[in-house]
Coordinates of C-alpha atoms in Angstrom, one line a residue:
X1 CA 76.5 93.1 187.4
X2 CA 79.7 91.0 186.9
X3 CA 79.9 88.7 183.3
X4 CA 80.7 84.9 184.6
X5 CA 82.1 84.6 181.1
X6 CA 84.6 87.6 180.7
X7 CA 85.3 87.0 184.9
X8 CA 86.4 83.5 184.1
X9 CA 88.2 84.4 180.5
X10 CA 90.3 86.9 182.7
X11 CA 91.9 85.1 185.2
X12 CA 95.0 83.9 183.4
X13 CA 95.9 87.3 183.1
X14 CA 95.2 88.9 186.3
X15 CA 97.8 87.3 188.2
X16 CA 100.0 89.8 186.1
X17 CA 97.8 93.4 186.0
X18 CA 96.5 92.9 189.7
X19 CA 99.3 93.5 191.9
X20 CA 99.4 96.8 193.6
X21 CA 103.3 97.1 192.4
X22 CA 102.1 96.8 188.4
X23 CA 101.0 100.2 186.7
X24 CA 100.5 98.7 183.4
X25 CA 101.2 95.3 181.4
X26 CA 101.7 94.3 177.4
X27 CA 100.9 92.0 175.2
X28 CA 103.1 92.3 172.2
X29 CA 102.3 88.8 170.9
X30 CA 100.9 85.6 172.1
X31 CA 103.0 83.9 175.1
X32 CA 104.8 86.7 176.5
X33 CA 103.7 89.4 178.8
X34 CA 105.2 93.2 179.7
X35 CA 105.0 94.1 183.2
X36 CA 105.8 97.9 183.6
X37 CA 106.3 98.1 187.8
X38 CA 105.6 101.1 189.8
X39 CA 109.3 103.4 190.2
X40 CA 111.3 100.9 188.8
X41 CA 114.6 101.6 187.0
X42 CA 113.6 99.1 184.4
X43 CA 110.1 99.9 183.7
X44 CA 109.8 97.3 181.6
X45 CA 109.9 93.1 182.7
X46 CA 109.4 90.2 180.3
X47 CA 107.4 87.0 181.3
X48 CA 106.9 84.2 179.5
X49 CA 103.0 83.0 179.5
X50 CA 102.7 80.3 177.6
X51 CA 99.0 80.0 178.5
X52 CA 98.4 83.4 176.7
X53 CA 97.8 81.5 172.8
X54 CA 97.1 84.1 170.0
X55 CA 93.4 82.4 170.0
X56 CA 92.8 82.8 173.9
X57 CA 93.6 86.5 173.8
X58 CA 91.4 87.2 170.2
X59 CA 88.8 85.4 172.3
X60 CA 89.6 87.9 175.0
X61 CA 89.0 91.2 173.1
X62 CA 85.6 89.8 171.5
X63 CA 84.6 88.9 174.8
X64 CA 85.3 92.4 176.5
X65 CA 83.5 93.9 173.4
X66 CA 80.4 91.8 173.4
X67 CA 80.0 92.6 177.4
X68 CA 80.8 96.1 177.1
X69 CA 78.7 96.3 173.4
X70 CA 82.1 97.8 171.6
X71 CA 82.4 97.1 168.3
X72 CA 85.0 94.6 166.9
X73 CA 85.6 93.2 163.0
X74 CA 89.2 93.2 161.8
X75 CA 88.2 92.3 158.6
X76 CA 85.9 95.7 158.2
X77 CA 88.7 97.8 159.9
X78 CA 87.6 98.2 163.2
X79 CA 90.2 96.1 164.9
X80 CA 90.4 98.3 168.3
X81 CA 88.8 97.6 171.7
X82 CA 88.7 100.0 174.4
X83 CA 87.2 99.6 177.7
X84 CA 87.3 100.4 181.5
X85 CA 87.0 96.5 183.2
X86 CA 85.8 96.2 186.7
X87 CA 88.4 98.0 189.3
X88 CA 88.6 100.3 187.4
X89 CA 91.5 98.8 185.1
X90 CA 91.8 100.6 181.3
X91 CA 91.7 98.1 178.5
X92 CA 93.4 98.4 174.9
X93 CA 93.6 95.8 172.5
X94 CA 94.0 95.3 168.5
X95 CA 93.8 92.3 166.6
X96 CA 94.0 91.6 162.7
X97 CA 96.0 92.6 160.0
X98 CA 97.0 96.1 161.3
X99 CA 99.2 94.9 163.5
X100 CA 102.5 92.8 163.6
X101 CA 105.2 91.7 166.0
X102 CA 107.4 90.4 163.2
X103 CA 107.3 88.6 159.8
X104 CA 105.4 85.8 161.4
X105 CA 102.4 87.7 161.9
X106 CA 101.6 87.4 158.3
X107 CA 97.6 87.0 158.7
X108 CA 97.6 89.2 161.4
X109 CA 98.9 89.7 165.2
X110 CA 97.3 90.9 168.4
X111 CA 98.6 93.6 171.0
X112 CA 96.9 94.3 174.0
X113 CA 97.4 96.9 177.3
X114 CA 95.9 96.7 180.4
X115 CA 96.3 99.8 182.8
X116 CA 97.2 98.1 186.8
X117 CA 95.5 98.8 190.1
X118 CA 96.9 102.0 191.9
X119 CA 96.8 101.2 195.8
X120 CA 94.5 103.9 197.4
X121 CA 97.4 103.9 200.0
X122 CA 99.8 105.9 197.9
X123 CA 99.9 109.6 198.3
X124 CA 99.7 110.6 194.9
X125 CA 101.1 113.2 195.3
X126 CA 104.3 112.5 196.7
X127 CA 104.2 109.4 194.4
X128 CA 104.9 112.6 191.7
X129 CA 107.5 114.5 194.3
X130 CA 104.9 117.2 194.8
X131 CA 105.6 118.4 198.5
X132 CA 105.3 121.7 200.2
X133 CA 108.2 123.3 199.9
X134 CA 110.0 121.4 197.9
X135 CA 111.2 122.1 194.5
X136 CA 109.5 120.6 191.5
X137 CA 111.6 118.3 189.4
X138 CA 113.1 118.6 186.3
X139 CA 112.5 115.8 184.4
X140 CA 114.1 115.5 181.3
X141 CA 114.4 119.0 180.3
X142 CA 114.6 120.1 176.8
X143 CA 118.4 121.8 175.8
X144 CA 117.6 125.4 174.2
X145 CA 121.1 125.4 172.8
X146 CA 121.9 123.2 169.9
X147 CA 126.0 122.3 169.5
X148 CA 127.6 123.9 166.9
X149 CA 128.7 120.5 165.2
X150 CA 126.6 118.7 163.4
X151 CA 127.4 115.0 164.8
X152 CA 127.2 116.3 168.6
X153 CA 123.9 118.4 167.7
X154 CA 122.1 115.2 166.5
X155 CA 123.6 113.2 169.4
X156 CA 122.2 115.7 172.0
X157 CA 118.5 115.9 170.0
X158 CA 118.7 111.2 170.2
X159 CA 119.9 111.4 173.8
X160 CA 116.9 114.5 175.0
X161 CA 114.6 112.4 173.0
X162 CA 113.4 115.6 170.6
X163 CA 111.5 114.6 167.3
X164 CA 113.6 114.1 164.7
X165 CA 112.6 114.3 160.8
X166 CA 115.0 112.2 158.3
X167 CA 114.8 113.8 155.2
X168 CA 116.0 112.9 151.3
X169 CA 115.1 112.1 148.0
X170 CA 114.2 108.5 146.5
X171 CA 117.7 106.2 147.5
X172 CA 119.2 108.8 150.2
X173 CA 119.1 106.0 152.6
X174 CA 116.6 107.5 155.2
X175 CA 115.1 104.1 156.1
X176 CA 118.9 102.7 156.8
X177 CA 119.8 105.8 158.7
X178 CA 116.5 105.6 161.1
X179 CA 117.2 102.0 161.7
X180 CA 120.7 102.8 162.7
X181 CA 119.7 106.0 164.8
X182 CA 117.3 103.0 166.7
X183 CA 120.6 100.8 167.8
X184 CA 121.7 104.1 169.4
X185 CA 118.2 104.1 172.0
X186 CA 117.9 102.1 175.1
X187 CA 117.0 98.3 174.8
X188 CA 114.5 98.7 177.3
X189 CA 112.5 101.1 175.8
X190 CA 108.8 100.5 174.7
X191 CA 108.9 100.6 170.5
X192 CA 105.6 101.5 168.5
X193 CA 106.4 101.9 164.9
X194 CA 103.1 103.0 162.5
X195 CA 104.4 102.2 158.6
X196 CA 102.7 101.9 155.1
X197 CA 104.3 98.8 154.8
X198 CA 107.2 97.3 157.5
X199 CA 110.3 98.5 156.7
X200 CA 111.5 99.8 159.9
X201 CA 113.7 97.1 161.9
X202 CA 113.6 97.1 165.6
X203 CA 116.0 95.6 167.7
X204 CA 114.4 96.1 171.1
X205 CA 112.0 93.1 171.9
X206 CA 109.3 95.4 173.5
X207 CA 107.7 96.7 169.9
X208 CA 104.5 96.9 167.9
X209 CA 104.4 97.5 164.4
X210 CA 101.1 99.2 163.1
X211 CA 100.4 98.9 159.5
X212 CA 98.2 101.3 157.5
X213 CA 98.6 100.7 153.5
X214 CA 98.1 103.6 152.0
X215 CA 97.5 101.6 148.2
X216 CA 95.6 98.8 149.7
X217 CA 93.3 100.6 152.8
X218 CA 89.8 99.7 151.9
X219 CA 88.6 99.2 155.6
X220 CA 87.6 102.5 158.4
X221 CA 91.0 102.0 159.9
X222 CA 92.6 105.5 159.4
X223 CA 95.2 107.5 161.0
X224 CA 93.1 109.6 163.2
X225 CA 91.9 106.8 165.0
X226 CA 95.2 105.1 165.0
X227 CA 96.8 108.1 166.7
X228 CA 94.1 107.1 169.6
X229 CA 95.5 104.0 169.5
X230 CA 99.0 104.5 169.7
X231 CA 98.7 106.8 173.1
X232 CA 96.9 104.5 174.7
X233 CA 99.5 102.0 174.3
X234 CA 102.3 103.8 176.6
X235 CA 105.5 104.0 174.1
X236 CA 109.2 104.6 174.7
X237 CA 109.5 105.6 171.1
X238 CA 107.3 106.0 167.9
X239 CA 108.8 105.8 164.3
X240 CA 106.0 107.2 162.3
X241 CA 106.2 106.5 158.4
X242 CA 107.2 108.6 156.0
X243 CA 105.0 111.9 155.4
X244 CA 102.2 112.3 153.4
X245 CA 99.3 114.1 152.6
X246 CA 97.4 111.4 155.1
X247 CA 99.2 111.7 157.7
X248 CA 101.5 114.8 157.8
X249 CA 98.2 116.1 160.2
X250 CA 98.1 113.1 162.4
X251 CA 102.1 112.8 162.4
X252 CA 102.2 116.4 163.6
X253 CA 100.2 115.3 166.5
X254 CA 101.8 112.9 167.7
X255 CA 104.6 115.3 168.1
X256 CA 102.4 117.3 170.5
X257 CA 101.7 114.5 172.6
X258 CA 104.3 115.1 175.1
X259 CA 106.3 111.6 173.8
X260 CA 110.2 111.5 173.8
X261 CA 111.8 110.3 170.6
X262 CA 109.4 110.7 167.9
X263 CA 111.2 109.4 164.0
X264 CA 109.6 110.1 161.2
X265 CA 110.8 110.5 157.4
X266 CA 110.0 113.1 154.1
X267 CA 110.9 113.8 150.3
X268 CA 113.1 116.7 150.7
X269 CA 115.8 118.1 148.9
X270 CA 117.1 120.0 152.2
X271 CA 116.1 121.1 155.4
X272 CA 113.9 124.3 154.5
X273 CA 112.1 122.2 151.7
X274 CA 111.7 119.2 154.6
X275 CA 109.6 121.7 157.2
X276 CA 108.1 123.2 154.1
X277 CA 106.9 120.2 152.8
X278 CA 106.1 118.8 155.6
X279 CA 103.6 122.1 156.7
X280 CA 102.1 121.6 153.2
X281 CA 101.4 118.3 153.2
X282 CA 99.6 119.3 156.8
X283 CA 97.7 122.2 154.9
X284 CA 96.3 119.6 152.7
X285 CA 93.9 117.8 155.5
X286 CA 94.2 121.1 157.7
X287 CA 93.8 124.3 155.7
X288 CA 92.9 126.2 158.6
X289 CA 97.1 126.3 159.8
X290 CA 98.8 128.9 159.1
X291 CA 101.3 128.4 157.1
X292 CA 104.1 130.5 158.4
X293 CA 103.4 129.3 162.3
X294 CA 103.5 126.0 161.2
X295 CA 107.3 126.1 159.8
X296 CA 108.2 128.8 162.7
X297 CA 106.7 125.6 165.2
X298 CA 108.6 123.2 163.4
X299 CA 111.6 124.6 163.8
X300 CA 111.7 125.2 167.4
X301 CA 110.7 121.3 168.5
X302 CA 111.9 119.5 165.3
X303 CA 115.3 119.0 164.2
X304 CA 116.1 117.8 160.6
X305 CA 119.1 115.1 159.6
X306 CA 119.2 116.1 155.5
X307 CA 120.4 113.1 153.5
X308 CA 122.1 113.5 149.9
X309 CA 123.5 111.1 147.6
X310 CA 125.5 111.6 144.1
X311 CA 125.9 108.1 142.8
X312 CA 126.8 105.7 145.4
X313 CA 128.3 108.7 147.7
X314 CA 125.4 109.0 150.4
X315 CA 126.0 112.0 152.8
X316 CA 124.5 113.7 155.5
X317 CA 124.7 117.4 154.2
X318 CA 122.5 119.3 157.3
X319 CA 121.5 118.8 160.7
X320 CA 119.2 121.6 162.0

């Protein structure tokens, strides 16, 4: 039976999710909209909507969770909403203080995703260049060679989009290094960034910064169910924050989701003690891993940038 209240609530927003040639829109912040469009070379369109206020869309996500009985406090850390809205359109939305868009969102932001209609006119599967007897495509394949210098090996692991793991001691620079590595991706690209407190700066205008506090979490927002979270909300890129014992587990997941360019950084002194810590701090949460698997695993998909510094001399001393 359709809600008159969530039906009406809607409308200013479906004039951007409803046409056939929109897969998917975001809401980063209030008064402006992402339209990701169906095989296009941008994926990504801005649109101003000025009619979009921070308070209309908070109403929003209350409203979807009261009709569809989800629950929904911010303040108790349960600040995510997911639901399947008539036409069968996927909705994602977080409000409250575990998310950001910038420094203005100081109480708080809001970041929503809605999934577009596919036309039931499209062959799907030509729409994914499946055809008899044609060859599949390869998208974006992986190089199994790494260059033998260092600067071109961590060129080719930014430009394939592998995971890449920043690792230092206290004042190596890792934080200045991964912002800089960032300048180096594609403007267009879709930025999530999940951080214990927001350090990371992104240039590119599509982002969302998650924030998880590891010294001041006293709500039942946690990792695992941020890692839900951050799927469902289509990135270009995730910067996770640095590894520790409560997320190395979650952080090695993301990894596995099948995501290009995945940043993270770790307390290391060099690239054997970054994979082994980082399979430790995994062990911690996960003690059924092996070990040994877990470093052999890491080493095939995850490359390693080891940072040193002797006084004010900061150097990059590995790349593996």
């Amino acid at each position: 039976m359709p809600n008159i209240v969530l039906d009406t609530l809607i409308k200013p927003l479906e004039e951007f999710f409803m046409p056939e040639f929109v897969e998917e829109i975001a809401i980063n912040r209030a008064g402006e909209v992402w339209m990701r469009l169906h095989g296009a070379r941008v994926p990504w369109v801005a649109y101003p909507a000025k009619q979009l206020s921070k308070q209309y869309l908070v109403d929003l996500i209350h409203t979807v969770a009261n009709v569809y009985e989800r629950p929904f406090e911010p303040s108790r850390g349960i600040p995510v909403v997911y639901a399947t809205l008539p036409g069968n359109h996927r909705f994602t939305a977080i409000a409250g203080p575990n998310v950001m868009y910038d420094d203005n969102d100081v109480t708080g932001g809001v970041a929503m995703n809605i999934r577009g209609h596919f036309s039931k006119d499209i062959d799907a599967f030509k729409n994914y260049h499946l055809e008899k007897g044609a060859q599949l495509l390869k998208v974006k394949p992986r190089k199994k060679e790494r260059p033998d210098d260092p600067f071109e090996r961590l060129m080719s692991a930014i430009n394939d989009g592998s995971p890449i793991l920043i690792s230092g001691a206290t004042s190596t620079g890792k934080t200045t290094f991964l912002n800089h590595i960032l300048t180096l991706i594609d403007q267009n690209s879709r930025v999530i960034t999940v951080e214990d407190a927001r350090e990371i700066q992104v240039k590119q205008k599509n982002r969302v910064h998650f924030v998880l506090s590891r010294t001041e979490q006293n709500n039942e927002f946690n990792y695992a169910r941020m890692l839900d979270l951050v799927v469902r909300m289509t990135p270009d890129v995730i910067i996770g924050g640095e590894i520790s014992t409560s997320n190395a587990s979650v952080m090695w997941e993301m990894m596995g989701t099948g995501h290009d360019h995945f940043y993270t950084t770790i307390h290391a002194e060099s690239a054997d003690a970054a994979y082994a810590a980082f399979a430790d701090r995994i062990l911690h949460t996960q003690p059924a891993y092996s070990r040994e698997e877990l470093i052999t695993e890491m080493r095939k998909k995850l490359h390693v940038v080891q940072l040193s510094r002797d006084g004010a001399l900061r150097a990059v001393t590995e790349v593996v």
